[in-house]
PDB file of C-alpha atoms in Angstrom:
ATOM      1  CA  UNK S 238       0.043  -0.017  -0.020  1.00  0.00           C
ATOM      2  CA  UNK S 239       2.876   2.277   0.814  1.00  0.00           C
ATOM      3  CA  UNK S 240       4.528   2.125  -2.424  1.00  0.00           C
ATOM      4  CA  UNK S 241       1.223   2.624  -4.417  1.00  0.00           C
ATOM      5  CA  UNK S 242       0.917   6.036  -2.193  1.00  0.00           C
ATOM      6  CA  UNK S 243       4.699   6.780  -2.935  1.00  0.00           C
ATOM      7  CA  UNK S 244       4.319   5.816  -6.844  1.00  0.00           C
ATOM      8  CA  UNK S 245       0.945   8.263  -6.834  1.00  0.00           C
ATOM      9  CA  UNK S 246       2.819  11.274  -5.129  1.00  0.00           C
ATOM     10  CA  UNK S 247       5.858  10.838  -7.391  1.00  0.00           C
ATOM     11  CA  UNK S 248       3.325  10.702 -10.543  1.00  0.00           C
ATOM     12  CA  UNK S 249       1.797  13.887  -9.301  1.00  0.00           C
ATOM     13  CA  UNK S 250       4.898  15.597  -8.549  1.00  0.00           C
ATOM     14  CA  UNK S 251       6.193  14.834 -12.123  1.00  0.00           C
ATOM     15  CA  UNK S 252       2.583  15.742 -13.649  1.00  0.00           C
ATOM     16  CA  UNK S 253       2.883  19.387 -11.637  1.00  0.00           C
ATOM     17  CA  UNK S 254       6.031  20.137 -13.117  1.00  0.00           C
ATOM     18  CA  UNK S 255       5.293  19.151 -16.787  1.00  0.00           C
ATOM     19  CA  UNK S 256       1.797  20.916 -16.220  1.00  0.00           C
ATOM     20  CA  UNK S 257       2.858  24.231 -14.310  1.00  0.00           C
ATOM     21  CA  UNK S 258       4.500  25.906 -17.061  1.00  0.00           C
ATOM     22  CA  UNK S 259       1.755  25.647 -19.395  1.00  0.00           C
ATOM     23  CA  UNK S 260      -0.516  27.481 -16.659  1.00  0.00           C
ATOM     24  CA  UNK S 261       2.083  29.957 -15.942  1.00  0.00           C
ATOM     25  CA  UNK S 262       0.805  33.502 -17.101  1.00  0.00           C
ATOM     26  CA  UNK S 263       2.810  34.853 -20.327  1.00  0.00           C
ATOM     27  CA  UNK S 264       4.861  38.079 -19.231  1.00  0.00           C
ATOM     28  CA  UNK S 265       3.358  41.294 -20.346  1.00  0.00           C
ATOM     29  CA  UNK S 266       4.588  42.537 -23.486  1.00  0.00           C
ATOM     30  CA  UNK S 267       6.864  45.675 -22.598  1.00  0.00           C
ATOM     31  CA  UNK S 268       8.301  48.544 -24.447  1.00  0.00           C
ATOM     32  CA  UNK S 269      11.363  47.167 -26.596  1.00  0.00           C
ATOM     33  CA  UNK S 270      10.025  44.073 -27.184  1.00  0.00           C
ATOM     34  CA  UNK S 271       9.107  42.662 -30.667  1.00  0.00           C
ATOM     35  CA  UNK S 272       5.321  42.241 -30.748  1.00  0.00           C
ATOM     36  CA  UNK S 273       4.078  38.952 -32.234  1.00  0.00           C
ATOM     37  CA  UNK S 274       2.794  38.248 -34.982  1.00  0.00           C
ATOM     38  CA  UNK S 275      -0.918  37.524 -35.320  1.00  0.00           C
ATOM     39  CA  UNK S 276      -3.574  36.371 -37.996  1.00  0.00           C
ATOM     40  CA  UNK S 277      -7.150  37.492 -37.698  1.00  0.00           C
ATOM     41  CA  UNK S 278     -10.117  38.639 -39.666  1.00  0.00           C
ATOM     42  CA  UNK S 279     -11.533  41.865 -40.449  1.00  0.00           C
ATOM     43  CA  UNK S 280     -15.030  43.031 -40.539  1.00  0.00           C
ATOM     44  CA  UNK S 281     -15.395  41.799 -43.955  1.00  0.00           C
ATOM     45  CA  UNK S 282     -14.123  38.532 -43.412  1.00  0.00           C
ATOM     46  CA  UNK S 283     -10.810  39.350 -45.259  1.00  0.00           C
ATOM     47  CA  UNK S 284      -7.622  37.907 -43.991  1.00  0.00           C
ATOM     48  CA  UNK S 285      -4.969  40.221 -41.829  1.00  0.00           C
ATOM     49  CA  UNK S 286      -1.642  39.291 -41.030  1.00  0.00           C
ATOM     50  CA  UNK S 287       0.431  41.755 -39.158  1.00  0.00           C
ATOM     51  CA  UNK S 288       3.757  40.556 -40.806  1.00  0.00           C
ATOM     52  CA  UNK S 289       2.177  42.354 -43.981  1.00  0.00           C
ATOM     53  CA  UNK S 290       2.619  45.632 -42.063  1.00  0.00           C
ATOM     54  CA  UNK S 291       5.487  45.434 -40.018  1.00  0.00           C
ATOM     55  CA  UNK S 292       8.740  43.436 -40.534  1.00  0.00           C
ATOM     56  CA  UNK S 293      11.585  43.041 -42.997  1.00  0.00           C
ATOM     57  CA  UNK S 294       9.195  41.272 -45.155  1.00  0.00           C
ATOM     58  CA  UNK S 295       6.361  43.743 -44.599  1.00  0.00           C
ATOM     59  CA  UNK S 296       4.189  44.459 -47.940  1.00  0.00           C
ATOM     60  CA  UNK S 297       2.931  47.609 -46.705  1.00  0.00           C
ATOM     61  CA  UNK S 298       5.492  50.008 -45.932  1.00  0.00           C
ATOM     62  CA  UNK S 299       4.282  51.907 -42.562  1.00  0.00           C
ATOM     63  CA  UNK S 300       6.737  54.010 -40.342  1.00  0.00           C
ATOM     64  CA  UNK S 301       4.225  53.521 -37.426  1.00  0.00           C
ATOM     65  CA  UNK S 302       1.722  50.831 -36.820  1.00  0.00           C
ATOM     66  CA  UNK S 303      -0.978  51.441 -33.621  1.00  0.00           C
ATOM     67  CA  UNK S 304      -2.797  48.306 -32.638  1.00  0.00           C
ATOM     68  CA  UNK S 305      -5.724  48.954 -30.190  1.00  0.00           C
ATOM     69  CA  UNK S 306      -7.580  46.156 -28.147  1.00  0.00           C
ATOM     70  CA  UNK S 307     -11.037  47.304 -27.570  1.00  0.00           C
ATOM     71  CA  UNK S 308     -14.958  46.189 -27.321  1.00  0.00           C
ATOM     72  CA  UNK S 309     -18.241  47.114 -27.652  1.00  0.00           C
ATOM     73  CA  UNK S 310     -18.873  47.041 -23.855  1.00  0.00           C
ATOM     74  CA  UNK S 311     -15.894  49.137 -23.052  1.00  0.00           C
ATOM     75  CA  UNK S 312     -16.948  53.109 -22.651  1.00  0.00           C
ATOM     76  CA  UNK S 313     -13.295  54.364 -22.623  1.00  0.00           C
ATOM     77  CA  UNK S 314     -12.753  52.401 -26.022  1.00  0.00           C
ATOM     78  CA  UNK S 315     -15.272  54.266 -27.565  1.00  0.00           C
ATOM     79  CA  UNK S 316     -14.004  57.329 -26.611  1.00  0.00           C
ATOM     80  CA  UNK S 317     -10.400  56.402 -27.613  1.00  0.00           C
ATOM     81  CA  UNK S 318     -11.427  55.541 -31.230  1.00  0.00           C
ATOM     82  CA  UNK S 319     -12.570  58.658 -32.489  1.00  0.00           C
ATOM     83  CA  UNK S 320      -9.183  59.986 -31.030  1.00  0.00           C
ATOM     84  CA  UNK S 321      -7.406  57.614 -33.432  1.00  0.00           C
ATOM     85  CA  UNK S 322      -9.540  58.451 -36.161  1.00  0.00           C
ATOM     86  CA  UNK S 323      -8.178  61.883 -36.100  1.00  0.00           C
ATOM     87  CA  UNK S 324      -4.625  60.758 -35.949  1.00  0.00           C
ATOM     88  CA  UNK S 325      -5.253  58.608 -39.087  1.00  0.00           C
ATOM     89  CA  UNK S 326      -6.683  61.802 -40.589  1.00  0.00           C
ATOM     90  CA  UNK S 327      -3.518  63.818 -39.518  1.00  0.00           C
ATOM     91  CA  UNK S 328      -0.693  61.137 -39.849  1.00  0.00           C
ATOM     92  CA  UNK S 329      -2.182  58.294 -42.171  1.00  0.00           C
ATOM     93  CA  UNK S 330      -0.637  59.762 -45.646  1.00  0.00           C
ATOM     94  CA  UNK S 331       2.949  60.062 -43.669  1.00  0.00           C
ATOM     95  CA  UNK S 332       3.220  56.296 -42.833  1.00  0.00           C
ATOM     96  CA  UNK S 333       0.700  55.740 -39.733  1.00  0.00           C
ATOM     97  CA  UNK S 334      -1.349  52.591 -39.897  1.00  0.00           C
ATOM     98  CA  UNK S 335      -4.187  51.972 -36.944  1.00  0.00           C
ATOM     99  CA  UNK S 336      -5.847  48.754 -36.486  1.00  0.00           C
ATOM    100  CA  UNK S 337      -8.686  47.909 -33.693  1.00  0.00           C
ATOM    101  CA  UNK S 338      -8.696  44.760 -32.434  1.00  0.00           C
ATOM    102  CA  UNK S 339     -11.971  44.048 -31.220  1.00  0.00           C
ATOM    103  CA  UNK S 340     -11.947  41.368 -28.420  1.00  0.00           C
ATOM    104  CA  UNK S 341     -15.182  39.871 -28.984  1.00  0.00           C
ATOM    105  CA  UNK S 342     -17.298  38.232 -31.515  1.00  0.00           C
ATOM    106  CA  UNK S 343     -18.317  39.535 -34.853  1.00  0.00           C
ATOM    107  CA  UNK S 344     -21.636  40.792 -34.097  1.00  0.00           C
ATOM    108  CA  UNK S 345     -20.176  42.759 -30.956  1.00  0.00           C
ATOM    109  CA  UNK S 346     -17.772  44.371 -33.383  1.00  0.00           C
ATOM    110  CA  UNK S 347     -20.218  45.286 -35.495  1.00  0.00           C
ATOM    111  CA  UNK S 348     -22.057  47.114 -32.482  1.00  0.00           C
ATOM    112  CA  UNK S 349     -18.322  48.722 -31.899  1.00  0.00           C
ATOM    113  CA  UNK S 350     -18.430  50.015 -35.174  1.00  0.00           C
ATOM    114  CA  UNK S 351     -21.777  51.193 -35.533  1.00  0.00           C
ATOM    115  CA  UNK S 352     -21.436  53.332 -32.061  1.00  0.00           C
ATOM    116  CA  UNK S 353     -18.085  54.707 -32.990  1.00  0.00           C
ATOM    117  CA  UNK S 354     -18.771  55.128 -36.583  1.00  0.00           C
ATOM    118  CA  UNK S 355     -15.302  54.244 -37.102  1.00  0.00           C
ATOM    119  CA  UNK S 356     -13.808  53.736 -40.582  1.00  0.00           C
ATOM    120  CA  UNK S 357     -10.541  52.650 -39.347  1.00  0.00           C
ATOM    121  CA  UNK S 358      -9.844  48.649 -39.886  1.00  0.00           C
ATOM    122  CA  UNK S 359     -11.506  46.189 -37.310  1.00  0.00           C
ATOM    123  CA  UNK S 360     -10.086  42.938 -36.622  1.00  0.00           C
ATOM    124  CA  UNK S 361     -12.369  40.242 -34.738  1.00  0.00           C
ATOM    125  CA  UNK S 362     -10.696  38.561 -32.132  1.00  0.00           C
ATOM    126  CA  UNK S 363     -13.428  36.543 -30.630  1.00  0.00           C
ATOM    127  CA  UNK S 364     -10.933  34.069 -29.124  1.00  0.00           C
ATOM    128  CA  UNK S 365      -8.544  36.768 -27.412  1.00  0.00           C
ATOM    129  CA  UNK S 366      -5.510  35.387 -29.065  1.00  0.00           C
ATOM    130  CA  UNK S 367      -3.872  38.869 -29.182  1.00  0.00           C
ATOM    131  CA  UNK S 368      -4.282  39.377 -25.566  1.00  0.00           C
ATOM    132  CA  UNK S 369      -3.097  36.033 -24.793  1.00  0.00           C
ATOM    133  CA  UNK S 370      -0.077  36.376 -27.107  1.00  0.00           C
ATOM    134  CA  UNK S 371       1.223  39.601 -25.563  1.00  0.00           C
ATOM    135  CA  UNK S 372      -0.084  38.682 -21.806  1.00  0.00           C
ATOM    136  CA  UNK S 373      -2.138  41.986 -21.735  1.00  0.00           C
ATOM    137  CA  UNK S 374      -6.094  41.471 -21.180  1.00  0.00           C
ATOM    138  CA  UNK S 375      -6.976  45.273 -20.062  1.00  0.00           C
ATOM    139  CA  UNK S 376      -8.791  47.236 -22.473  1.00  0.00           C
ATOM    140  CA  UNK S 377      -8.446  49.475 -24.011  1.00  0.00           C
ATOM    141  CA  UNK S 378      -4.829  48.631 -24.536  1.00  0.00           C
ATOM    142  CA  UNK S 379      -2.867  50.829 -27.320  1.00  0.00           C
ATOM    143  CA  UNK S 380       0.288  49.455 -28.591  1.00  0.00           C
ATOM    144  CA  UNK S 381       2.345  51.806 -31.029  1.00  0.00           C
ATOM    145  CA  UNK S 382       5.080  49.619 -33.090  1.00  0.00           C
ATOM    146  CA  UNK S 383       7.843  50.872 -35.190  1.00  0.00           C
ATOM    147  CA  UNK S 384       8.563  49.489 -38.871  1.00  0.00           C
ATOM    148  CA  UNK S 385      10.272  46.459 -37.780  1.00  0.00           C
ATOM    149  CA  UNK S 386       7.509  45.718 -35.190  1.00  0.00           C
ATOM    150  CA  UNK S 387       8.996  46.709 -32.129  1.00  0.00           C
ATOM    151  CA  UNK S 388       6.982  48.010 -29.460  1.00  0.00           C
ATOM    152  CA  UNK S 389       7.479  51.702 -28.794  1.00  0.00           C
ATOM    153  CA  UNK S 390       4.467  52.878 -26.469  1.00  0.00           C
ATOM    154  CA  UNK S 391       2.141  50.978 -24.399  1.00  0.00           C
ATOM    155  CA  UNK S 392      -0.939  52.367 -22.911  1.00  0.00           C
ATOM    156  CA  UNK S 393      -3.704  50.742 -21.010  1.00  0.00           C
ATOM    157  CA  UNK S 394      -6.909  52.422 -20.257  1.00  0.00           C
ATOM    158  CA  UNK S 395      -8.403  55.856 -20.890  1.00  0.00           C
ATOM    159  CA  UNK S 396     -10.206  58.170 -18.891  1.00  0.00           C
ATOM    160  CA  UNK S 397     -10.876  61.761 -19.398  1.00  0.00           C
ATOM    161  CA  UNK S 398      -8.640  63.027 -16.537  1.00  0.00           C
ATOM    162  CA  UNK S 399      -5.476  61.457 -18.518  1.00  0.00           C
ATOM    163  CA  UNK S 400      -6.986  61.511 -22.048  1.00  0.00           C
ATOM    164  CA  UNK S 401      -4.968  64.886 -22.894  1.00  0.00           C
ATOM    165  CA  UNK S 402      -1.750  63.621 -21.500  1.00  0.00           C
ATOM    166  CA  UNK S 403      -1.941  60.348 -23.268  1.00  0.00           C
ATOM    167  CA  UNK S 404      -3.008  61.605 -26.570  1.00  0.00           C
ATOM    168  CA  UNK S 405      -0.072  64.338 -26.480  1.00  0.00           C
ATOM    169  CA  UNK S 406       2.604  61.599 -25.502  1.00  0.00           C
ATOM    170  CA  UNK S 407       1.281  59.239 -27.982  1.00  0.00           C
ATOM    171  CA  UNK S 408       1.416  61.889 -30.576  1.00  0.00           C
ATOM    172  CA  UNK S 409       4.851  62.585 -29.817  1.00  0.00           C
ATOM    173  CA  UNK S 410       5.836  59.095 -30.013  1.00  0.00           C
ATOM    174  CA  UNK S 411       3.650  58.830 -33.475  1.00  0.00           C
ATOM    175  CA  UNK S 412       5.424  61.682 -34.701  1.00  0.00           C
ATOM    176  CA  UNK S 413       9.086  60.565 -34.013  1.00  0.00           C
ATOM    177  CA  UNK S 414       8.721  57.391 -35.686  1.00  0.00           C
ATOM    178  CA  UNK S 415       6.956  59.247 -38.946  1.00  0.00           C
ATOM    179  CA  UNK S 416       9.996  61.887 -38.631  1.00  0.00           C
ATOM    180  CA  UNK S 417      12.722  59.047 -38.749  1.00  0.00           C
ATOM    181  CA  UNK S 418      14.611  57.617 -41.417  1.00  0.00           C
ATOM    182  CA  UNK S 419      13.453  54.198 -41.131  1.00  0.00           C
TER     183      UNK S 419
END
């Protein structure tokens, strides 16, 4: 009987050691990290590959790319999206691209588009693949990438009290990338 209990304890310990790394939370992506590639569908069902927008083999040559995690139930997200639309109007022809990643199903993402009246590209991430890959689940989450896919700026949250400070700091970072020689 003791050998059975001992064997079960050893088996449990080995199983724990094998499974625990898989259960560990991925560390949150930080400024200076390389943003992981991802594949999603846009609102029209077309394929979107981040690798087509950043990196050495990018098909579209952007100097700055914004990935913004948002959702229709997130009031701060709905306030942030019009700010991005203004930035896109101001800097779109200078090399800026902005992609909204709706962390919900397509029907909810449609609600987000309707409520914000955005014309920015909206990608549907119903299984939360992007937040899981980057270790960040709070929304809104704004991430600015340079042309190589390196993270240059991260902000989670949006409220009226820090909106102007966030927007000014973000614009400064965007302008810096757009004015660089890369």
